[in-house]
mmCIF file of C-alpha atoms and ligand atoms in Angstrom:
data_model
loop_
_atom_site.group_PDB
_atom_site.id
_atom_site.type_symbol
_atom_site.label_atom_id
_atom_site.label_comp_id
_atom_site.label_asym_id
_atom_site.label_seq_id
_atom_site.Cartn_x
_atom_site.Cartn_y
_atom_site.Cartn_z
ATOM 1 C CA GLN A 1 81.904 86.964 136.121
ATOM 2 C CA ALA A 2 85.490 86.196 135.250
ATOM 3 C CA LYS A 3 86.036 84.124 138.388
ATOM 4 C CA THR A 4 83.065 81.846 137.846
ATOM 5 C CA ALA A 5 84.080 81.297 134.228
ATOM 6 C CA GLY A 6 86.848 79.111 135.569
ATOM 7 C CA LYS A 7 90.547 79.081 135.165
ATOM 8 C CA GLY A 8 90.473 77.085 131.955
ATOM 9 C CA ARG A 9 88.484 79.635 129.990
ATOM 10 C CA TYR A 10 90.488 82.459 131.349
ATOM 11 C CA ALA A 11 93.650 80.726 130.158
ATOM 12 C CA VAL A 12 92.198 80.160 126.667
ATOM 13 C CA PHE A 13 91.149 83.772 126.443
ATOM 14 C CA ASN A 14 94.531 84.881 127.630
ATOM 15 C CA THR A 15 96.319 82.680 125.100
ATOM 16 C CA LEU A 16 94.173 84.034 122.289
ATOM 17 C CA LEU A 17 94.947 87.605 123.246
ATOM 18 C CA HIS A 18 98.596 86.729 123.532
ATOM 19 C CA THR A 19 98.659 85.114 120.080
ATOM 20 C CA GLN A 20 96.941 88.133 118.578
ATOM 21 C CA ALA A 21 99.403 90.482 120.203
ATOM 22 C CA VAL A 22 102.354 88.437 118.966
ATOM 23 C CA ASN A 23 100.945 88.284 115.421
ATOM 24 C CA ARG A 24 100.365 91.957 115.374
ATOM 25 C CA LEU A 25 103.827 92.695 116.670
ATOM 26 C CA LYS A 26 105.263 90.469 113.959
ATOM 27 C CA LEU A 27 103.320 92.233 111.227
ATOM 28 C CA GLU A 28 104.380 95.570 112.636
ATOM 29 C CA THR A 29 108.044 94.587 112.681
ATOM 30 C CA ASP A 30 107.944 93.038 109.224
ATOM 31 C CA LEU A 31 106.028 95.928 107.676
ATOM 32 C CA ARG A 32 108.869 98.249 108.647
ATOM 33 C CA GLY A 33 111.161 96.748 106.027
ATOM 34 C CA ALA A 34 108.548 95.739 103.484
ATOM 35 C CA ILE A 35 109.251 98.465 100.915
ATOM 36 C CA GLU A 36 113.024 97.930 100.949
ATOM 37 C CA ARG A 37 112.577 94.182 100.713
ATOM 38 C CA GLN A 38 110.308 94.728 97.723
ATOM 39 C CA GLN A 39 107.415 92.867 99.301
ATOM 40 C CA LEU A 40 104.907 95.568 98.480
ATOM 41 C CA GLN A 41 103.232 95.755 95.132
ATOM 42 C CA VAL A 42 100.522 97.956 93.705
ATOM 43 C CA TYR A 43 97.608 96.214 92.008
ATOM 44 C CA TYR A 44 95.133 98.005 89.797
ATOM 45 C CA GLN A 45 91.409 97.437 89.510
ATOM 46 C CA PRO A 46 89.587 98.777 86.440
ATOM 47 C CA ILE A 47 86.770 101.290 86.777
ATOM 48 C CA ILE A 48 84.171 100.971 84.035
ATOM 49 C CA GLU A 49 81.749 103.404 82.463
ATOM 50 C CA LEU A 50 78.463 101.557 82.858
ATOM 51 C CA ALA A 51 76.759 102.955 79.769
ATOM 52 C CA THR A 52 79.489 101.792 77.372
ATOM 53 C CA GLY A 53 81.455 99.139 79.233
ATOM 54 C CA GLN A 54 84.575 101.187 78.585
ATOM 55 C CA LEU A 55 87.462 101.139 80.975
ATOM 56 C CA THR A 56 88.061 104.689 82.149
ATOM 57 C CA GLY A 57 90.674 104.235 84.826
ATOM 58 C CA PHE A 58 91.844 102.330 87.869
ATOM 59 C CA GLU A 59 91.949 102.211 91.593
ATOM 60 C CA SER A 60 95.392 101.430 92.962
ATOM 61 C CA LEU A 61 95.289 98.821 95.726
ATOM 62 C CA LEU A 62 98.290 97.885 97.793
ATOM 63 C CA ARG A 63 99.380 94.261 98.188
ATOM 64 C CA TRP A 64 101.855 92.830 100.667
ATOM 65 C CA GLN A 65 103.489 89.535 99.860
ATOM 66 C CA HIS A 66 104.870 88.400 103.177
ATOM 67 C CA PRO A 67 107.728 85.851 102.893
ATOM 68 C CA GLU A 68 106.137 83.429 105.380
ATOM 69 C CA LEU A 69 102.509 84.448 105.603
ATOM 70 C CA GLY A 70 101.821 84.928 101.894
ATOM 71 C CA PHE A 71 99.463 87.733 100.908
ATOM 72 C CA VAL A 72 98.433 89.766 103.917
ATOM 73 C CA SER A 73 95.179 91.643 103.401
ATOM 74 C CA PRO A 74 95.285 95.455 103.348
ATOM 75 C CA ALA A 75 92.339 95.318 105.742
ATOM 76 C CA GLU A 76 94.835 93.814 108.184
ATOM 77 C CA PHE A 77 98.025 95.759 107.524
ATOM 78 C CA ILE A 78 96.766 99.221 106.525
ATOM 79 C CA PRO A 79 95.440 99.875 110.056
ATOM 80 C CA ILE A 80 98.843 98.836 111.448
ATOM 81 C CA ALA A 81 100.622 101.040 108.938
ATOM 82 C CA GLU A 82 98.306 103.851 109.961
ATOM 83 C CA GLU A 83 98.910 103.437 113.712
ATOM 84 C CA THR A 84 102.674 103.125 113.375
ATOM 85 C CA GLY A 85 103.034 105.932 110.870
ATOM 86 C CA PHE A 86 104.556 103.595 108.223
ATOM 87 C CA ILE A 87 101.614 104.634 106.089
ATOM 88 C CA LEU A 88 103.438 107.880 105.303
ATOM 89 C CA PRO A 89 106.403 106.413 103.396
ATOM 90 C CA ILE A 90 104.222 103.589 102.095
ATOM 91 C CA GLY A 91 101.525 105.983 100.921
ATOM 92 C CA THR A 92 104.019 108.205 99.144
ATOM 93 C CA TRP A 93 105.483 105.147 97.464
ATOM 94 C CA VAL A 94 102.030 103.978 96.287
ATOM 95 C CA LEU A 95 101.176 107.415 94.933
ATOM 96 C CA GLU A 96 104.412 107.573 92.984
ATOM 97 C CA GLN A 97 104.073 104.033 91.624
ATOM 98 C CA ALA A 98 100.486 104.634 90.560
ATOM 99 C CA CYS A 99 101.231 107.951 88.836
ATOM 100 C CA GLN A 100 104.295 106.521 87.114
ATOM 101 C CA GLN A 101 102.315 103.563 85.871
ATOM 102 C CA LEU A 102 99.463 105.730 84.641
ATOM 103 C CA HIS A 103 101.929 107.817 82.680
ATOM 104 C CA LEU A 104 103.372 104.676 81.074
ATOM 105 C CA TRP A 105 99.961 103.288 80.163
ATOM 106 C CA ASN A 106 98.844 106.575 78.667
ATOM 107 C CA LEU A 107 102.038 106.589 76.573
ATOM 108 C CA GLN A 108 101.671 102.946 75.601
ATOM 109 C CA PHE A 109 98.024 103.259 74.587
ATOM 110 C CA PRO A 110 97.662 106.694 73.012
ATOM 111 C CA ASP A 111 94.475 105.706 71.164
ATOM 112 C CA ARG A 112 92.523 105.354 74.345
ATOM 113 C CA ARG A 113 91.129 108.391 76.029
ATOM 114 C CA PRO A 114 93.438 109.364 78.878
ATOM 115 C CA LEU A 115 92.997 106.990 81.790
ATOM 116 C CA THR A 116 92.549 108.136 85.356
ATOM 117 C CA MET A 117 94.106 106.837 88.548
ATOM 118 C CA ASN A 118 92.415 106.645 91.948
ATOM 119 C CA VAL A 119 94.693 106.506 94.967
ATOM 120 C CA ASN A 120 93.508 105.887 98.538
ATOM 121 C CA LEU A 121 94.588 108.327 101.221
ATOM 122 C CA SER A 122 94.190 107.469 104.888
ATOM 123 C CA VAL A 123 93.780 109.861 107.816
ATOM 124 C CA LYS A 124 97.461 110.275 108.642
ATOM 125 C CA GLN A 125 98.421 110.825 105.017
ATOM 126 C CA PHE A 126 95.798 113.476 104.615
ATOM 127 C CA ALA A 127 96.968 115.252 107.751
ATOM 128 C CA GLN A 128 100.667 115.311 106.878
ATOM 129 C CA PRO A 129 101.798 118.911 106.512
ATOM 130 C CA ASP A 130 103.746 118.317 103.315
ATOM 131 C CA LEU A 131 101.045 116.370 101.453
ATOM 132 C CA ILE A 132 100.738 118.978 98.698
ATOM 133 C CA GLU A 133 104.511 119.316 98.271
ATOM 134 C CA GLN A 134 104.733 115.569 97.855
ATOM 135 C CA ILE A 135 101.942 115.509 95.332
ATOM 136 C CA ASP A 136 103.576 118.323 93.368
ATOM 137 C CA ARG A 137 106.893 116.513 93.368
ATOM 138 C CA ILE A 138 105.264 113.314 92.139
ATOM 139 C CA LEU A 139 103.181 115.039 89.457
ATOM 140 C CA GLU A 140 106.293 116.726 88.163
ATOM 141 C CA LYS A 141 108.429 113.608 88.303
ATOM 142 C CA THR A 142 105.876 111.351 86.623
ATOM 143 C CA GLN A 143 104.598 114.010 84.221
ATOM 144 C CA ILE A 144 100.945 113.235 84.732
ATOM 145 C CA GLU A 145 98.249 115.915 84.703
ATOM 146 C CA GLY A 146 96.504 116.666 87.971
ATOM 147 C CA GLN A 147 93.182 115.977 86.281
ATOM 148 C CA CYS A 148 94.175 112.317 85.777
ATOM 149 C CA LEU A 149 94.551 111.836 89.508
ATOM 150 C CA LYS A 150 91.720 111.167 91.945
ATOM 151 C CA LEU A 151 92.207 110.874 95.664
ATOM 152 C CA GLU A 152 89.918 108.597 97.623
ATOM 153 C CA ILE A 153 89.213 109.482 101.213
ATOM 154 C CA THR A 154 86.551 108.292 103.620
ATOM 155 C CA GLU A 155 84.151 110.574 105.437
ATOM 156 C CA SER A 156 86.102 110.108 108.646
ATOM 157 C CA VAL A 157 89.244 111.488 107.002
ATOM 158 C CA ILE A 158 87.400 114.760 106.437
ATOM 159 C CA MET A 159 85.796 114.730 109.874
ATOM 160 C CA ASP A 160 89.092 114.089 111.640
ATOM 161 C CA ASN A 161 90.758 116.903 109.711
ATOM 162 C CA SER A 162 87.929 119.365 109.312
ATOM 163 C CA LYS A 163 90.184 122.331 110.149
ATOM 164 C CA VAL A 164 92.790 121.706 107.453
ATOM 165 C CA ALA A 165 90.442 120.007 104.998
ATOM 166 C CA ASN A 166 89.313 123.179 103.292
ATOM 167 C CA LEU A 167 92.800 124.426 102.614
ATOM 168 C CA ILE A 168 93.911 121.056 101.276
ATOM 169 C CA PHE A 169 90.849 120.798 99.043
ATOM 170 C CA GLN A 170 91.524 124.243 97.607
ATOM 171 C CA GLN A 171 95.101 123.275 96.856
ATOM 172 C CA LEU A 172 93.985 120.043 95.219
ATOM 173 C CA LYS A 173 91.401 121.897 93.181
ATOM 174 C CA ALA A 174 94.016 124.357 91.953
ATOM 175 C CA ARG A 175 95.847 121.321 90.547
ATOM 176 C CA GLN A 176 92.623 119.869 89.108
ATOM 177 C CA ILE A 177 93.019 116.825 91.326
ATOM 178 C CA ARG A 178 89.617 115.364 92.072
ATOM 179 C CA LEU A 179 88.250 114.087 95.308
ATOM 180 C CA CYS A 180 86.270 110.871 95.852
ATOM 181 C CA ILE A 181 84.413 109.897 98.974
ATOM 182 C CA ASP A 182 85.201 106.221 99.478
ATOM 183 C CA ASP A 183 82.892 103.676 101.143
ATOM 184 C CA PHE A 184 80.086 106.201 101.015
ATOM 185 C CA GLY A 185 77.170 105.322 103.255
ATOM 186 C CA THR A 186 79.143 103.455 105.907
ATOM 187 C CA GLY A 187 80.063 106.465 108.048
ATOM 188 C CA TYR A 188 77.838 108.101 110.582
ATOM 189 C CA SER A 189 78.633 111.711 109.903
ATOM 190 C CA SER A 190 76.197 114.362 108.852
ATOM 191 C CA LEU A 191 75.879 114.829 105.121
ATOM 192 C CA SER A 192 76.515 118.544 105.310
ATOM 193 C CA TYR A 193 80.155 118.084 104.345
ATOM 194 C CA LEU A 194 78.965 117.085 100.891
ATOM 195 C CA TYR A 195 78.077 120.624 100.008
ATOM 196 C CA ARG A 196 80.733 122.253 102.168
ATOM 197 C CA PHE A 197 83.586 120.499 100.390
ATOM 198 C CA PRO A 198 84.339 120.118 96.685
ATOM 199 C CA VAL A 199 83.580 116.418 96.397
ATOM 200 C CA HIS A 200 83.695 115.236 92.788
ATOM 201 C CA THR A 201 82.710 111.575 93.097
ATOM 202 C CA LEU A 202 80.856 109.342 95.532
ATOM 203 C CA LYS A 203 81.853 105.706 95.719
ATOM 204 C CA ILE A 204 78.896 103.751 97.055
ATOM 205 C CA ASP A 205 80.110 101.128 99.458
ATOM 206 C CA ARG A 206 79.803 97.577 98.283
ATOM 207 C CA SER A 207 77.807 96.547 101.355
ATOM 208 C CA PHE A 208 74.780 98.137 99.659
ATOM 209 C CA LEU A 209 75.202 95.882 96.647
ATOM 210 C CA THR A 210 75.766 92.772 98.709
ATOM 211 C CA ASN A 211 72.338 93.282 100.192
ATOM 212 C CA LEU A 212 70.606 93.761 96.857
ATOM 213 C CA GLU A 213 69.842 90.076 96.614
ATOM 214 C CA SER A 214 68.680 89.746 100.187
ATOM 215 C CA LYS A 215 65.164 89.813 101.605
ATOM 216 C CA ALA A 216 65.330 93.516 102.231
ATOM 217 C CA SER A 217 66.393 94.100 98.649
ATOM 218 C CA SER A 218 63.617 96.519 97.751
ATOM 219 C CA GLN A 219 64.667 98.820 100.583
ATOM 220 C CA TYR A 220 68.272 98.581 99.457
ATOM 221 C CA ARG A 221 67.264 99.523 95.941
ATOM 222 C CA GLU A 222 65.489 102.565 97.308
ATOM 223 C CA ILE A 223 68.560 103.533 99.282
ATOM 224 C CA ILE A 224 70.940 103.113 96.363
ATOM 225 C CA GLN A 225 68.656 105.064 94.079
ATOM 226 C CA ALA A 226 68.366 107.810 96.704
ATOM 227 C CA VAL A 227 72.137 108.009 97.158
ATOM 228 C CA ILE A 228 72.685 108.218 93.402
ATOM 229 C CA ASP A 229 70.051 110.941 93.054
ATOM 230 C CA LEU A 230 71.529 112.854 95.982
ATOM 231 C CA GLY A 231 74.982 112.770 94.412
ATOM 232 C CA HIS A 232 73.648 113.796 91.025
ATOM 233 C CA ASN A 233 71.672 116.678 92.498
ATOM 234 C CA LEU A 234 74.894 117.913 94.041
ATOM 235 C CA GLY A 235 76.664 117.587 90.697
ATOM 236 C CA MET A 236 78.715 114.531 91.601
ATOM 237 C CA ASP A 237 79.624 111.391 89.684
ATOM 238 C CA ILE A 238 78.812 108.026 91.221
ATOM 239 C CA VAL A 239 80.907 104.870 91.260
ATOM 240 C CA ALA A 240 79.332 101.658 92.539
ATOM 241 C CA GLU A 241 81.901 99.490 94.309
ATOM 242 C CA GLY A 242 81.814 95.718 94.434
ATOM 243 C CA ILE A 243 79.713 94.886 91.367
ATOM 244 C CA GLU A 244 79.883 91.103 91.095
ATOM 245 C CA THR A 245 76.907 90.120 88.965
ATOM 246 C CA ILE A 246 75.256 91.142 85.718
ATOM 247 C CA GLU A 247 72.048 91.839 87.669
ATOM 248 C CA GLN A 248 73.849 94.367 89.814
ATOM 249 C CA HIS A 249 75.433 95.880 86.735
ATOM 250 C CA LYS A 250 72.070 96.284 85.007
ATOM 251 C CA LEU A 251 70.369 97.685 88.052
ATOM 252 C CA LEU A 252 73.058 100.312 88.592
ATOM 253 C CA GLN A 253 72.870 101.206 84.933
ATOM 254 C CA GLN A 254 69.098 101.666 85.263
ATOM 255 C CA PHE A 255 69.694 103.930 88.230
ATOM 256 C CA SER A 256 71.940 106.143 86.023
ATOM 257 C CA CYS A 257 75.050 105.358 88.027
ATOM 258 C CA GLU A 258 77.975 106.455 85.824
ATOM 259 C CA TYR A 259 80.710 104.063 86.856
ATOM 260 C CA GLY A 260 81.228 100.629 88.315
ATOM 261 C CA GLN A 261 84.062 98.657 89.835
ATOM 262 C CA GLY A 262 84.048 95.047 90.910
ATOM 263 C CA TYR A 263 84.863 91.426 90.250
ATOM 264 C CA PHE A 264 82.192 91.310 87.535
ATOM 265 C CA TYR A 265 84.529 93.374 85.359
ATOM 266 C CA SER A 266 87.905 92.551 86.803
ATOM 267 C CA LEU A 267 89.788 91.682 89.951
ATOM 268 C CA PRO A 268 92.564 93.997 91.063
ATOM 269 C CA MET A 269 95.555 92.846 88.980
ATOM 270 C CA PRO A 270 99.294 93.445 88.758
ATOM 271 C CA VAL A 271 100.797 95.727 86.102
ATOM 272 C CA GLU A 272 101.529 93.058 83.479
ATOM 273 C CA ALA A 273 97.982 91.720 83.487
ATOM 274 C CA ILE A 274 96.514 95.203 83.118
ATOM 275 C CA THR A 275 98.917 96.054 80.306
ATOM 276 C CA GLU A 276 97.774 92.933 78.518
ATOM 277 C CA LEU A 277 94.155 93.862 79.080
ATOM 278 C CA LEU A 278 94.674 97.368 77.752
ATOM 279 C CA GLY A 279 96.357 95.997 74.673
ATOM 280 C CA SER A 280 93.779 93.339 73.949
ATOM 281 C CA ARG A 281 90.369 94.924 73.785
ATOM 282 C CA LEU A 282 88.572 98.149 74.445
ATOM 283 C CA ASN A 283 85.658 96.780 76.400
ATOM 284 C CA LEU A 284 86.180 94.661 79.442
ATOM 285 C CA ASN A 285 83.059 92.631 79.181
ATOM 286 C CA PRO A 286 81.724 92.011 75.667
ATOM 287 C CA VAL A 287 78.336 91.128 77.159
ATOM 288 C CA LEU A 288 77.976 94.741 78.178
ATOM 289 C CA VAL A 289 78.127 96.214 74.709
ATOM 290 C CA SER A 290 76.507 93.456 72.707
ATOM 291 C CA GLY A 291 73.392 94.298 74.714
ATOM 292 C CA ASP A 292 72.869 90.575 75.338
HETATM 293 P P1 LIG B 301 88.723 100.366 99.316
HETATM 294 O O1 LIG B 301 89.513 101.584 99.016
HETATM 295 O O2 LIG B 301 87.264 100.544 99.563
HETATM 296 O O3 LIG B 301 88.985 99.380 98.104
HETATM 297 C C1 LIG B 301 88.031 98.531 97.545
HETATM 298 C C2 LIG B 301 88.175 97.126 98.087
HETATM 299 O O4 LIG B 301 87.125 96.318 97.570
HETATM 300 C C3 LIG B 301 89.468 96.445 97.658
HETATM 301 O O5 LIG B 301 89.864 95.596 98.719
HETATM 302 C C4 LIG B 301 89.007 95.624 96.454
HETATM 303 O O6 LIG B 301 89.849 94.527 96.174
HETATM 304 C C5 LIG B 301 87.662 95.182 96.928
HETATM 305 N N1 LIG B 301 86.758 94.820 95.840
HETATM 306 C C6 LIG B 301 86.686 95.356 94.609
HETATM 307 N N2 LIG B 301 85.697 94.789 93.901
HETATM 308 C C7 LIG B 301 85.128 93.862 94.683
HETATM 309 C C8 LIG B 301 84.045 92.940 94.514
HETATM 310 O O7 LIG B 301 83.406 92.865 93.457
HETATM 311 N N3 LIG B 301 83.744 92.135 95.575
HETATM 312 C C9 LIG B 301 84.418 92.201 96.751
HETATM 313 N N4 LIG B 301 84.070 91.382 97.729
HETATM 314 N N5 LIG B 301 85.449 93.060 96.950
HETATM 315 C C10 LIG B 301 85.793 93.880 95.927
HETATM 316 P P2 LIG B 301 91.393 95.499 99.183
HETATM 317 O O8 LIG B 301 92.286 95.619 97.985
HETATM 318 O O9 LIG B 301 91.514 94.304 100.039
HETATM 319 O O10 LIG B 301 91.610 96.809 100.044
HETATM 320 C C11 LIG B 301 90.923 96.980 101.259
HETATM 321 C C12 LIG B 301 91.069 98.390 101.767
HETATM 322 O O11 LIG B 301 92.424 98.669 102.142
HETATM 323 C C13 LIG B 301 90.732 99.450 100.716
HETATM 324 O O12 LIG B 301 89.322 99.607 100.625
HETATM 325 C C14 LIG B 301 91.425 100.654 101.306
HETATM 326 O O13 LIG B 301 90.653 101.223 102.334
HETATM 327 C C15 LIG B 301 92.678 100.026 101.919
HETATM 328 N N6 LIG B 301 93.800 100.202 100.979
HETATM 329 C C16 LIG B 301 94.195 99.415 99.951
HETATM 330 N N7 LIG B 301 95.265 99.931 99.317
HETATM 331 C C17 LIG B 301 95.561 101.095 99.959
HETATM 332 C C18 LIG B 301 96.581 102.126 99.788
HETATM 333 O O14 LIG B 301 97.417 102.098 98.886
HETATM 334 N N8 LIG B 301 96.557 103.169 100.674
HETATM 335 C C19 LIG B 301 95.624 103.250 101.682
HETATM 336 N N9 LIG B 301 95.680 104.319 102.506
HETATM 337 N N10 LIG B 301 94.671 102.328 101.863
HETATM 338 C C20 LIG B 301 94.626 101.264 101.013
HETATM 339 MG MG1 LIG B 302 89.244 103.051 97.777
HETATM 340 MG MG1 LIG B 303 85.802 101.612 98.978
HETATM 341 MG MG1 LIG B 304 86.798 100.081 101.830
#
């Protein structure tokens, strides 16, 4: 009971809560002006075709360089942005940056096959009534084709918006914009949405890969294989997230997973570093094509 825990502990607990609340309030206040103060930056992480080692596109990942705190993790500030509604202007900004940058890269590197851009959409963004108008405006402004753009949403985004989801998906489809289910396998929803909605790609959550080297690895292999087969049977592409080792890369390749993303190939990087990468070589990891 709280009383028997003693005053001291209660005070420590209270202080901790207080510190957390103050930190959060600070982040919330500072996030408000982050775009204008140019503290936000979009990083890009390559997505690789496993069979060839070729870079096929990117996922855009937001970074916040806080003047005092340094880099604040999206895991920390995206939920705040979501709760406060700042995610709407921030999300629009990310989408525009990412599309603009994709257009530039496709112009700069015409010899490559057209690259694709994945952009994350959170619940509030998905539910905003003018989502499609915004997308249309950005596609027109940045001159990229809808088919170059992929939107990543989690299962819960669909579940929380099941009424409007169908209409939005139809509108996206009409623009050839493709839909990815992010962090697949971490939600608790029924799988029926997979055939009810036009999902193009499943991104297998990296927690499955992390466990590949653990004791229970054989079960995890079974699960990954089953998820890949499920997706394929439904006509979907599969991206494995969080590939960090050559063993993971090879295993996913064996399982006929089409695409991979992870530190094994590349960290998320700022524009200049990616431009350099695109200019330097066609395959990210020479090991992958030399067939070791
Ligand atoms: P996510 O969409 O699942 O993005 C993948 C996360 O995995 C990224 O974390 C990426 O840096 C990380 N990652 C990639 N490869 C590896 C790997 O090999 N090992 C490990 N340990 N991690 C890897 P990040 O950038 O910290 O982003 C975290 C989450 O924040 C994202 O998860 C996404 O849900 C959210 N987020 C990031 N940017 C945006 C954005 O622009 N809009 C929205 N709505 N959410 C975003
Ligand atoms: Mg994502
Ligand atoms: Mg993910
Ligand atoms: Mg995630």
